[in-house]
């Protein structure tokens, strides 16, 4: 009897709560699919219709505008490229705010300017909703496996509710404090990541040119004090690891232009807080130059290895 009641309760709870997902790209596509796999009722929107159709064939419902999606959702996750896209999705003429239901939980996982996130927070509160910044780390492989790290900023009182949804897409969901703090942590992470990727690419290129076999070199560095994610998990040298962007000519993954955007946001934070970031600014210049070449700009950020290797 108790089992039946529990099941009835969970079925009705499931039918009561619909999750809207906006932005079905390299990351959002997998994240939304993991919500569907978890049994959530999911509706989606993306400007790219092919991505919407892909999610539809995985069991999600399709919406033709963010506004329609807001009218059908109790929880909304957004995962679009940058600040202007998030502004458009929320405040555009057919944006989420046009028909947001009071009490809706809005969770933005895009990496954007913390100041813009605070503006959106105010607008969502004014519309009767709750807003959290929840950028992610882990890359597309972690997105696919549902083991992302979420860095969450926003009111503590609804954090457990937010976490109950993010748990289906991540292995670590961490409350960082007030709105905007998740983004501060994320931008610190990505500045360090850019520096370490450039360091890994320069080092591996030099070692190989000195005659070391690329897999053996990577394996030893991955067990030594140079060990980092860019060497032991996301190695940028083609043929060292399977399943990473370097193994498929740097397709998919984390775009070099997205990394350049994050370095620009980190620079804004550094300038605003009088923090010296000599290496951070050098990394930004290096990715700026890389992205001026149309051969490299659309590729994963590990393509910095290819550029160095061709020099
Ligand atoms: P992506 O470019 O692959 O996907 C973005 C998606 O948003 C696309 O499907 C695009 O069509 C859609 N989109 C753009 N404008 C839209 C709009 N106005 N309305 C609806 N949909 C819109 O980007 P991604 O790699 O999935 O990254 C998304 C965010 O996550 C970025 O902020 C990025 O910095 C961050 N991020 C990416 C990674 C990664 O490894 N790719 C890792 C961590 C964080």
XYZ file of C-alpha atoms and ligand atoms in Angstrom:
355
model
C 0.000 0.000 0.000
C 2.789 2.407 1.050
C 4.712 1.517 -2.121
C 1.597 2.244 -4.243
C 1.047 5.592 -2.528
C 4.706 6.533 -3.010
C 4.480 5.639 -6.670
C 1.258 7.621 -7.101
C 2.865 10.570 -5.338
C 5.990 10.446 -7.475
C 3.949 10.110 -10.665
C 1.824 13.127 -9.794
C 4.904 15.120 -8.688
C 6.535 14.247 -11.988
C 3.519 15.325 -14.012
C 3.255 18.570 -12.032
C 6.731 19.788 -12.795
C 7.887 20.503 -16.340
C 11.479 21.471 -17.064
C 12.079 23.882 -19.946
C 15.540 23.801 -21.531
C 16.841 26.574 -23.802
C 20.108 26.119 -25.755
C 20.772 22.610 -27.092
C 24.365 22.942 -28.305
C 27.466 20.902 -27.471
C 26.649 21.010 -23.747
C 22.918 21.717 -23.523
C 21.961 18.885 -25.900
C 23.443 16.246 -23.573
C 22.207 18.014 -20.433
C 18.618 18.111 -21.681
C 18.830 14.445 -22.737
C 19.951 13.511 -19.223
C 16.862 15.226 -17.794
C 14.686 13.230 -20.202
C 16.509 10.012 -19.204
C 15.834 10.850 -15.545
C 12.103 10.759 -16.303
C 11.503 14.509 -16.237
C 8.865 16.076 -18.427
C 11.096 18.263 -20.642
C 10.229 20.925 -23.222
C 12.964 22.583 -25.284
C 13.774 25.580 -27.461
C 16.785 26.482 -29.611
C 17.177 28.845 -32.566
C 18.640 25.858 -34.416
C 15.708 23.633 -35.430
C 17.905 20.558 -36.046
C 18.868 20.517 -32.331
C 15.203 20.797 -31.332
C 14.291 17.872 -33.609
C 17.119 15.808 -32.093
C 15.727 16.358 -28.572
C 12.213 15.699 -29.802
C 13.287 12.273 -31.019
C 14.738 11.658 -27.533
C 11.347 12.317 -25.919
C 11.240 16.085 -25.241
C 8.452 18.445 -26.294
C 9.284 21.279 -28.714
C 8.477 24.982 -28.269
C 8.676 27.626 -30.974
C 9.684 30.566 -28.717
C 11.200 31.050 -25.225
C 7.910 32.704 -24.259
C 5.929 29.567 -25.165
C 8.462 27.481 -23.203
C 8.065 29.694 -20.103
C 4.307 29.284 -20.218
C 4.733 25.487 -20.122
C 7.545 25.246 -17.515
C 7.948 25.245 -13.724
C 11.748 25.091 -13.894
C 13.848 26.558 -16.720
C 17.491 25.816 -17.545
C 19.318 28.063 -20.040
C 22.601 27.080 -21.751
C 23.419 29.591 -24.515
C 26.786 31.013 -25.617
C 27.174 34.422 -23.938
C 25.658 37.459 -22.170
C 23.735 38.931 -25.172
C 22.154 35.518 -25.883
C 20.992 35.183 -22.253
C 19.574 38.746 -22.374
C 17.723 37.938 -25.595
C 16.329 34.655 -24.222
C 15.016 36.335 -21.052
C 14.107 39.863 -22.080
C 13.608 39.684 -25.872
C 10.188 40.411 -27.376
C 9.383 36.664 -27.329
C 11.552 36.047 -24.262
C 10.964 33.949 -21.152
C 9.862 36.919 -19.050
C 6.892 37.528 -21.317
C 5.056 34.527 -19.872
C 7.064 33.381 -16.850
C 4.805 31.692 -14.277
C 5.130 33.059 -10.721
C 7.454 30.879 -8.635
C 9.373 29.498 -11.646
C 12.950 28.453 -10.863
C 15.295 29.848 -13.548
C 18.760 28.284 -13.664
C 21.255 29.829 -16.086
C 24.196 27.532 -16.810
C 25.737 29.722 -19.529
C 29.094 31.343 -18.757
C 28.336 35.084 -18.809
C 29.291 38.366 -17.180
C 28.342 38.246 -13.441
C 26.988 41.821 -13.772
C 24.573 40.730 -16.522
C 23.538 37.766 -14.370
C 22.637 40.190 -11.552
C 20.490 42.254 -13.974
C 18.635 39.128 -15.092
C 18.198 38.121 -11.442
C 16.445 41.458 -10.743
C 14.218 41.117 -13.810
C 13.229 37.531 -12.913
C 12.466 38.526 -9.288
C 10.314 41.396 -10.566
C 8.377 38.841 -12.640
C 7.822 36.666 -9.527
C 10.424 33.991 -10.309
C 13.700 32.839 -8.718
C 17.033 33.068 -10.516
C 20.294 31.126 -10.037
C 23.562 31.330 -11.954
C 24.860 27.762 -12.284
C 27.768 27.602 -14.743
C 29.397 24.229 -15.296
C 32.779 22.628 -15.594
C 33.775 19.275 -17.076
C 33.349 19.679 -20.838
C 31.206 17.717 -23.275
C 32.267 14.288 -22.031
C 31.112 15.139 -18.494
C 27.919 16.672 -19.942
C 27.201 13.427 -21.804
C 27.929 11.252 -18.754
C 25.947 13.540 -16.408
C 28.942 14.194 -14.167
C 29.368 17.968 -14.555
C 30.382 20.253 -11.690
C 27.808 23.039 -11.141
C 28.866 26.257 -9.366
C 25.652 27.797 -8.105
C 24.951 31.367 -6.995
C 21.637 32.500 -5.517
C 19.397 32.451 -2.445
C 20.161 29.564 -0.082
C 16.498 28.803 0.632
C 15.721 27.214 -2.749
C 19.197 25.741 -3.348
C 18.095 22.190 -2.429
C 15.301 22.413 -4.997
C 17.746 23.680 -7.641
C 20.182 20.893 -6.727
C 17.484 18.222 -7.121
C 17.325 19.081 -10.856
C 21.037 19.676 -11.399
C 21.848 16.315 -9.749
C 20.505 14.620 -12.901
C 23.182 16.367 -14.967
C 26.098 16.639 -12.561
C 28.193 14.829 -9.971
C 28.995 17.967 -7.946
C 26.475 20.745 -7.296
C 28.060 23.373 -5.061
C 26.455 26.462 -3.563
C 28.927 29.354 -3.895
C 26.872 32.090 -2.181
C 24.874 34.974 -3.627
C 23.883 35.349 -7.285
C 26.946 35.926 -9.485
C 29.323 33.930 -7.265
C 28.975 30.789 -9.377
C 30.207 32.818 -12.349
C 33.110 34.286 -10.383
C 34.307 30.743 -9.613
C 33.704 29.585 -13.198
C 35.683 32.470 -14.709
C 38.553 31.843 -12.260
C 38.483 28.198 -13.380
C 38.520 29.027 -17.084
C 41.317 31.576 -16.862
C 43.432 28.908 -15.148
C 42.290 26.333 -17.735
C 43.363 28.540 -20.656
C 46.774 29.064 -19.070
C 47.202 25.344 -18.405
C 46.042 24.359 -21.916
C 48.570 26.728 -23.511
C 51.253 25.369 -21.155
C 50.331 21.763 -21.965
C 50.325 22.455 -25.722
C 53.721 24.232 -25.671
C 55.263 21.543 -23.478
C 53.959 18.561 -25.447
C 54.939 20.157 -28.768
C 58.496 20.748 -27.496
C 58.844 17.231 -26.036
C 57.680 15.587 -29.257
C 60.050 17.738 -31.330
C 62.832 16.581 -29.018
C 62.036 12.996 -30.029
C 59.713 11.791 -27.245
C 56.823 9.509 -28.200
C 53.622 11.530 -27.624
C 51.671 8.936 -25.577
C 54.619 8.068 -23.338
C 55.398 11.759 -22.764
C 51.741 12.494 -21.901
C 51.540 9.467 -19.628
C 54.629 10.484 -17.643
C 53.586 14.154 -17.357
C 50.150 12.928 -16.221
C 51.854 11.153 -13.309
C 54.280 13.955 -12.465
C 54.104 17.492 -11.104
C 52.999 18.856 -14.511
C 49.802 16.807 -14.226
C 46.641 18.747 -15.141
C 43.254 18.176 -16.845
C 44.640 19.431 -20.168
C 47.197 16.603 -20.073
C 45.514 13.649 -18.365
C 41.850 14.082 -19.416
C 41.630 16.384 -22.454
C 45.016 15.937 -24.104
C 45.332 18.304 -27.126
C 47.725 16.078 -29.122
C 45.901 14.040 -31.794
C 46.254 10.298 -31.263
C 47.023 10.376 -27.533
C 43.470 9.918 -26.202
C 40.250 8.596 -27.671
C 36.968 10.482 -27.351
C 38.492 13.952 -26.907
C 38.211 16.738 -29.525
C 41.900 16.346 -30.519
C 41.051 12.838 -31.750
C 38.474 14.216 -34.233
C 40.317 17.225 -35.645
C 39.131 19.391 -32.720
C 35.429 19.151 -33.664
C 32.829 19.683 -30.903
C 34.131 20.310 -27.397
C 34.677 23.808 -25.994
C 35.025 26.350 -28.779
C 38.137 28.540 -28.946
C 35.832 31.559 -29.349
C 33.995 30.615 -26.124
C 37.343 30.448 -24.317
C 38.253 33.892 -25.708
C 34.888 35.204 -24.420
C 35.635 33.784 -20.941
C 39.118 35.319 -20.901
C 37.548 38.691 -21.757
C 35.108 38.274 -18.845
C 37.954 37.252 -16.509
C 39.885 40.359 -17.595
C 36.852 42.529 -16.757
C 36.711 40.942 -13.290
C 40.458 41.448 -12.807
C 40.317 45.089 -13.884
C 37.263 45.698 -11.683
C 38.965 44.197 -8.639
C 42.493 45.567 -9.271
C 43.866 42.038 -9.576
C 47.095 41.563 -11.548
C 46.634 38.783 -14.154
C 49.781 38.838 -16.274
C 49.373 35.261 -17.545
C 45.599 35.665 -17.882
C 46.077 38.634 -20.226
C 48.750 36.767 -22.199
C 46.369 33.818 -22.558
C 43.666 36.182 -23.823
C 46.045 37.635 -26.436
C 47.066 34.138 -27.555
C 43.413 33.020 -27.994
C 42.576 36.353 -29.644
C 45.253 35.749 -32.281
C 44.161 32.113 -32.698
C 40.520 33.137 -33.273
C 41.499 35.591 -35.992
C 42.372 32.583 -38.159
C 39.164 31.120 -39.597
C 40.833 27.710 -39.730
C 41.127 27.604 -35.935
C 38.272 29.817 -34.661
C 35.431 27.236 -34.997
C 37.473 24.459 -33.372
C 37.861 23.217 -29.797
C 40.222 25.352 -27.682
C 42.813 22.515 -27.632
C 43.499 23.476 -31.275
C 46.169 25.780 -29.839
C 48.394 22.663 -30.024
C 47.800 22.392 -33.796
C 48.663 26.059 -34.279
C 51.944 25.706 -32.370
C 52.732 22.460 -34.149
C 52.340 24.120 -37.548
C 54.694 26.971 -36.635
P 27.213 25.908 -28.334
O 27.544 27.074 -29.180
O 27.586 24.529 -28.763
O 25.626 25.877 -28.048
C 24.869 27.016 -27.795
C 23.440 26.731 -28.239
O 22.649 27.888 -27.956
C 23.325 26.458 -29.735
O 22.541 25.314 -29.968
C 22.627 27.710 -30.269
O 21.829 27.455 -31.408
C 21.802 28.094 -29.059
N 21.387 29.500 -29.062
C 22.101 30.605 -29.377
N 21.360 31.706 -29.239
C 20.136 31.287 -28.829
C 18.921 31.966 -28.528
N 18.815 33.296 -28.621
N 17.859 31.218 -28.159
C 17.951 29.868 -28.069
N 19.077 29.175 -28.360
C 20.145 29.886 -28.725
O 27.817 26.233 -26.899
P 28.184 25.207 -25.720
O 29.560 24.680 -25.970
O 27.051 24.275 -25.515
O 28.301 26.244 -24.503
C 27.150 26.848 -23.912
C 27.628 27.645 -22.706
O 28.302 26.772 -21.794
C 28.627 28.758 -23.038
O 28.399 29.851 -22.203
C 29.977 28.109 -22.730
O 30.952 29.083 -22.396
C 29.622 27.231 -21.552
N 30.457 26.032 -21.363
C 30.824 25.242 -22.417
C 31.610 24.113 -22.185
C 32.052 23.205 -23.310
O 32.926 22.349 -23.062
N 31.509 23.327 -24.511
C 32.011 23.779 -20.891
C 31.580 24.592 -19.849
C 30.807 25.712 -20.090
